[in-house]
Structure formats: structure tokens, C-alpha cells
Coordinates of C-alpha atoms in Angstrom, one line a residue:
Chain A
X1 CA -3.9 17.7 -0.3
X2 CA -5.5 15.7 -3.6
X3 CA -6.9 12.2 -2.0
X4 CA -8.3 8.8 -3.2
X5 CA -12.2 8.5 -3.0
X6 CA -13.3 5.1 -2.4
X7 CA -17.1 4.0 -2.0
X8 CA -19.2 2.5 -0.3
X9 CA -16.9 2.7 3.0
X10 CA -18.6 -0.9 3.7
X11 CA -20.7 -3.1 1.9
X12 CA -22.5 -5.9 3.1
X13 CA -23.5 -8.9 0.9
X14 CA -24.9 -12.3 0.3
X15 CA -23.1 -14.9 -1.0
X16 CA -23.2 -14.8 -4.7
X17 CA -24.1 -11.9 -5.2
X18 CA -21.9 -9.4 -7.8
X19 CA -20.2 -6.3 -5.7
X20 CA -18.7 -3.1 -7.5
X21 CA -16.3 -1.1 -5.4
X22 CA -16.0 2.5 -6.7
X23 CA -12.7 4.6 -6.8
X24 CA -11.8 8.1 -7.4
X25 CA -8.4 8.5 -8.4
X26 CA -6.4 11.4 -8.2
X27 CA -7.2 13.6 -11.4
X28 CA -4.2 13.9 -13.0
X29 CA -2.8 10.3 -12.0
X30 CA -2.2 7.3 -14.9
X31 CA -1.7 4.3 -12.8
X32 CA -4.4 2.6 -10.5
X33 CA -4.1 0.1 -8.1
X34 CA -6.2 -2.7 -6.4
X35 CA -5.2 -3.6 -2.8
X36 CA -7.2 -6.1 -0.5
X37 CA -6.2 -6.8 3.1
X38 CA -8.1 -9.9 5.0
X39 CA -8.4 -8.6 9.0
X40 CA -5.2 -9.5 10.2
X41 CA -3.4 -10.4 7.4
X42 CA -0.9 -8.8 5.1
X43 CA -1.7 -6.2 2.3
X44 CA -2.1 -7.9 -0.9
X45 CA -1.7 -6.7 -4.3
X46 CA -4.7 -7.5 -6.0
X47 CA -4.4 -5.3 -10.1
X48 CA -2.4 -2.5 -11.4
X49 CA -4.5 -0.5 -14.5
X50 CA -2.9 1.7 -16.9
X51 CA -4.0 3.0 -20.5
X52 CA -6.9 1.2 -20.0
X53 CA -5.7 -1.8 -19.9
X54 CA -4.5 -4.2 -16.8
X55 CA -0.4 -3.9 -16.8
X56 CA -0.3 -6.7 -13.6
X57 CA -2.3 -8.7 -11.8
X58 CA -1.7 -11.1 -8.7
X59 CA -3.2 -15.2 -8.5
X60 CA -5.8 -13.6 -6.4
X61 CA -7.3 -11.6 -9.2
X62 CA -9.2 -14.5 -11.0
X63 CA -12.2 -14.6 -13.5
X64 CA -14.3 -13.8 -10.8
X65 CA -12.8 -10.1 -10.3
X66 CA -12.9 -7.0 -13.6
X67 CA -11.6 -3.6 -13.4
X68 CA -12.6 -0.7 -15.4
X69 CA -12.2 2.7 -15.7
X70 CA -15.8 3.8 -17.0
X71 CA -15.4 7.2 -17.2
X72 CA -12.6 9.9 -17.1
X73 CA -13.1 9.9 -13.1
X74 CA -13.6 7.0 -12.0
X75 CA -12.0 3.1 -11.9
X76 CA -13.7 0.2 -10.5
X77 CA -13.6 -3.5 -9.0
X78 CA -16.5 -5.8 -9.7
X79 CA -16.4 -9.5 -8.2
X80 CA -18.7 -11.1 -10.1
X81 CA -20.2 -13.9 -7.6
X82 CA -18.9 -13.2 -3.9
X83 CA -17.4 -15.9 -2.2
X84 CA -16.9 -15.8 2.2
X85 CA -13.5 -15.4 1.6
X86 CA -13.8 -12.2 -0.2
X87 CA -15.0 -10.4 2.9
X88 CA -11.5 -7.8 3.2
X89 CA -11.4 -4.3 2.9
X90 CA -10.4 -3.6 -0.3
X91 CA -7.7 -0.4 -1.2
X92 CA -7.8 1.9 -4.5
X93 CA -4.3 3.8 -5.1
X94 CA -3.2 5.7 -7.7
X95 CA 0.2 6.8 -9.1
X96 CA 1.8 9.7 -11.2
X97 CA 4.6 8.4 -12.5
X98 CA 6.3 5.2 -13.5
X99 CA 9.6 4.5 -12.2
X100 CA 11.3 3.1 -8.9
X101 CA 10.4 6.1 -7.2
X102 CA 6.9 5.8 -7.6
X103 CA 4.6 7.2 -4.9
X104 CA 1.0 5.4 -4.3
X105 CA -1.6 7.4 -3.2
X106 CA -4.5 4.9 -0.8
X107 CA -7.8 5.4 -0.5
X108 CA -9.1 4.9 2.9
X109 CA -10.4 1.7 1.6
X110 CA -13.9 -0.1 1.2
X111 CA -14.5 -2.9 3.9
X112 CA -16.4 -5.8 2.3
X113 CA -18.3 -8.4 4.0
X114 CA -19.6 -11.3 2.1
X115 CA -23.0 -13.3 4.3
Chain B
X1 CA 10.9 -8.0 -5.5
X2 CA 13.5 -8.1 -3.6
X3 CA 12.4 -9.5 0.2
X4 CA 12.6 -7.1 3.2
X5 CA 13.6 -8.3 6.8
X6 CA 11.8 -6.2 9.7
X7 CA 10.9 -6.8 13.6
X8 CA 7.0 -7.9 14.2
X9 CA 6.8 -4.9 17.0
X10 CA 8.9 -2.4 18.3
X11 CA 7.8 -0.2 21.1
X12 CA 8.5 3.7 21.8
X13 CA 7.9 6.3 24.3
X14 CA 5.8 9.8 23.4
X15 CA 8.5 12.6 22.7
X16 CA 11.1 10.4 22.2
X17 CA 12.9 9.7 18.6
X18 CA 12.2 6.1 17.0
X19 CA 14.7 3.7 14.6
X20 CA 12.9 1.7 12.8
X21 CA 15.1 -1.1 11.3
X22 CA 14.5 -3.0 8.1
X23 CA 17.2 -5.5 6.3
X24 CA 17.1 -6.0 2.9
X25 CA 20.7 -7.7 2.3
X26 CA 19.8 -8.6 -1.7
X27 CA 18.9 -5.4 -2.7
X28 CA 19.6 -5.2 -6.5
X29 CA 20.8 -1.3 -7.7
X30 CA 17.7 -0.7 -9.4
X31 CA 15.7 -1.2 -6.2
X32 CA 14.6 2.5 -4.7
X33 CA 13.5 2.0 -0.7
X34 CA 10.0 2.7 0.0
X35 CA 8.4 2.8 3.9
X36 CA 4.6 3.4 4.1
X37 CA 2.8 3.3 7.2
X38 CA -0.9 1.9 7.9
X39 CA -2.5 3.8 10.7
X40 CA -5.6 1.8 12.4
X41 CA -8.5 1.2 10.3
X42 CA -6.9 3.2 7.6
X43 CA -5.1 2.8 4.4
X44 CA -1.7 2.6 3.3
X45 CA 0.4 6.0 3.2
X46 CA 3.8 6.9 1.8
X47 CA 6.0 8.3 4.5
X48 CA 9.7 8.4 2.4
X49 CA 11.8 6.8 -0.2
X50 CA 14.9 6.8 -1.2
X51 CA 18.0 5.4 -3.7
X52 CA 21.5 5.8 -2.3
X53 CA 21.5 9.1 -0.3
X54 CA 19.9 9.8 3.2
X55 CA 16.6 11.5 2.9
X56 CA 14.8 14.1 5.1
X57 CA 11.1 14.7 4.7
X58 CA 8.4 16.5 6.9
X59 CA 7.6 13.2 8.6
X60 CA 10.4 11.3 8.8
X61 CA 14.0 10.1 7.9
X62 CA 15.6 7.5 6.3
X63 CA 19.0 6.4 6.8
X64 CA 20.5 4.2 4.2
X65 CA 23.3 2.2 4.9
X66 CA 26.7 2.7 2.6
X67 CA 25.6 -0.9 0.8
X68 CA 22.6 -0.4 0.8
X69 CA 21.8 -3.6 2.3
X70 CA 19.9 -2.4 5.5
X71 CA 18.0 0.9 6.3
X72 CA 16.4 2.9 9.1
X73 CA 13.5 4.8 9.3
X74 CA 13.5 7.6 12.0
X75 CA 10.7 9.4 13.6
X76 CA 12.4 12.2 14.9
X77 CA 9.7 13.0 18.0
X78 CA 7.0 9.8 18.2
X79 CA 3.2 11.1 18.9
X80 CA 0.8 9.0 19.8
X81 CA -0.3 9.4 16.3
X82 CA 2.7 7.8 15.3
X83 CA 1.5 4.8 16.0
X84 CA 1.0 2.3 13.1
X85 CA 2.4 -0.4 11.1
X86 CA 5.1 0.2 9.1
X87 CA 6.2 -1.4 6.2
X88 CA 9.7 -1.6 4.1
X89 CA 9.4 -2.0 0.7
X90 CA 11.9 -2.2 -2.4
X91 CA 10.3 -1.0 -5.6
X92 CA 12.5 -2.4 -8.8
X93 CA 13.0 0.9 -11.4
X94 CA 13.0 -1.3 -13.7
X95 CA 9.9 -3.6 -13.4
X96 CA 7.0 -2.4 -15.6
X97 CA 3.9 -3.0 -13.2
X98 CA 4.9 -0.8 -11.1
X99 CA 2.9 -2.3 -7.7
X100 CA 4.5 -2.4 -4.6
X101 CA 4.7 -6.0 -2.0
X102 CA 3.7 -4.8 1.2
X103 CA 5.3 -7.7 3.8
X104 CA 4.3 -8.1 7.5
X105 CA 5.7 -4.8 8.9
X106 CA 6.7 -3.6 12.1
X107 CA 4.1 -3.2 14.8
X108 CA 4.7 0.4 16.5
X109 CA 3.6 1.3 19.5
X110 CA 3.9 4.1 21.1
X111 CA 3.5 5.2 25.3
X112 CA 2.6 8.2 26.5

């Protein structure tokens, strides 16, 4: 069954420092997803990326976070200076199709933890 | 989104089938009915969706109400795998970002 690749699995940090969280999408998905979940907490819509281009994106997702899709393969989060609070594991989906049946595909997600 | 009303934990026995409940009394008629599931230490996974109609997939089934206002996710047989949080979520046809709200879910657990 086709999956969502994320990398590292967990990434450890000092405060300040950039961090790029790596996805693989499925290959013949269009729509890409940022997730983050604080231990304990809820799942939290972070981005949603389509046609290059961001289509949403949550108060959470300030100037301090970027996506891109760099290649045909792959789509990424960069926080540019990492604060405590960013220490979550963070979640890549992807989608097919757009509509209210929608189905995202997670990654098994990248756990992040900011020194 | 419309919001979603679920219990914080239910509790099941191995073997035995499993109702999960979720309320969702302001359901518009463009909102489908999504459940995903988070296993421990794992990501988010679809389990089934739906409209109008009851639906029957390899893992589970939902049962929609005849307004549409509540449903119910059933786990035929729990496993211990079974075992998860799981979440009910209305996804708007019509809204063009397409992300879903994930809310607090219900807490399953499952004895053997």
C-alpha cells in the first residue's frame, strides 16, 4: 500500500537554530498537508500546499515556518529559528483529490525537540 | 467546520463489537463524515467516511443517522490493535483548502 515518507523520524535541536522536516508524498497525490501535535494535545492543522502554492494555513503557521516542494518528490517544512514550544512531532499527508470526500494519507510523523 | 461532539474514553472487551458515538447536531448538507484513528506513537489514519448512506469498509462501519445529525462508528470484532484514538470529523465539499480539524477524540481501550 503507497505510504507517506517522513524524515528524520526525530530531530533534536538548539534553540535558534533552523530545522527542515522532509516529506515524501504519495506519487501521484496533488495536495500536501502540515500536521503538528504537541505531546498530549490535539492534532493541529499547521499548511495545506497545492500547485505549488499554499491554499491554507492556520495562526500557527507564522513567518517563522516555509514549505516547499523542491523537487517532483519531495515537500518540506523549514522553521526558520526554533522556539521550545516547537518541540511536537510534526505530520506530512497527502491527498488525491479535492472534494468532501477527501482521504489524507499520514506519514508516521517526525518528532521534534527544540533544547 | 462544523464542530463534532464525542466521549473522552470509551472502553471495550477483545472479541467484542464496539459503537463509537460522535454528535454533530449542525451538520450542513455539504459536510461528508470522516473518522480517522491515531494508533500510539503513530500518525493519523483514515478508517471510513461517508455522506448520507451507511458504509461498510474492511475495517469498520459507519452508521449515519436519518438527519444526519449524529453517527456511529462500529468495529465489528475489537483487537487489541484496535486500540487508539479516534476522531470524528466533518469535511465541508465545498471549502477549498481542503484540511481536515481533528478535535479531542475518543480514547479507546480495549481488554483482553
Amino acid at each position: 500500500e503507497p505510504e507517506v515518507t517522513q524524515t528524520p523520524s526525530h530531530q533534536v535541536t538548539q534553540m535558534g537554530q533552523e530545522v527542515i522536516l522532509r516529506c515524501v508524498p504519495i506519487s501521484n497525490h496533488l495536495y500536501f498537508y502540515w500536521y503538528r501535535q504537541i505531546l498530549g494535545q490535539k492534532v493541529e492543522f499547521l499548511v495545506s500546499f497545492y500547485n505549488n502554492e499554499i491554499s491554507e494555513k492556520s495562526e500557527i503557521f507564522d513567518d517563522q515556518f516555509s514549505v516547499e516542494r523542491p523537487d517532483g518528490s519531495n515537500f518540506t517544512l523549514k522553521i526558520r529559528s526554533t522556539k521550545l514550544e516547537d518541540s511536537a512531532m510534526y505530520f506530512c499527508a497527502s491527498s488525491g483529490q479535492l472534494s468532501g470526500a477527501n482521504v489524507l494519507t499520514f506519514g508516521a510523523g517526525s518528532r521534534l525537540t527544540v533544547l | 467546520d462544523a464542530k463534532t461532539t464525542q466521549p473522552n474514553s470509551m472502553e471495550s472487551n477483545e472479541e467484542e463489537p464496539v459503537h463509537l458515538p460522535c454528535n454533530h447536531s449542525t451538520i450542513s448538507g455539504t459536510d461528508y463524515i470522516h473518522w480517522y484513528r491515531q494508533l500510539p506513537s503513530q500518525g493519523p489514519e483514515y478508517v471510513i467516511h461517508g455522506l448520507t448512506s451507511n458504509v461498510n469498509n474492511r475495517m469498520a462501519s459507519l452508521a449515519i443517522a436519518e438527519d444526519r445529525k449524529s453517527s456511529t462508528l462500529i468495529l465489528h470484532r475489537a483487537t487489541l490493535r484496535d486500540a487508539a484514538v479516534y476522531y470524528c470529523i466533518l469535511r465541508d465539499a465545498t471549502r477549498a483548502g481542503n484540511m481536515l480539524t481533528f478535535g479531542g477524540g475518543t480514547r479507546l481501550m480495549v481488554k483482553p
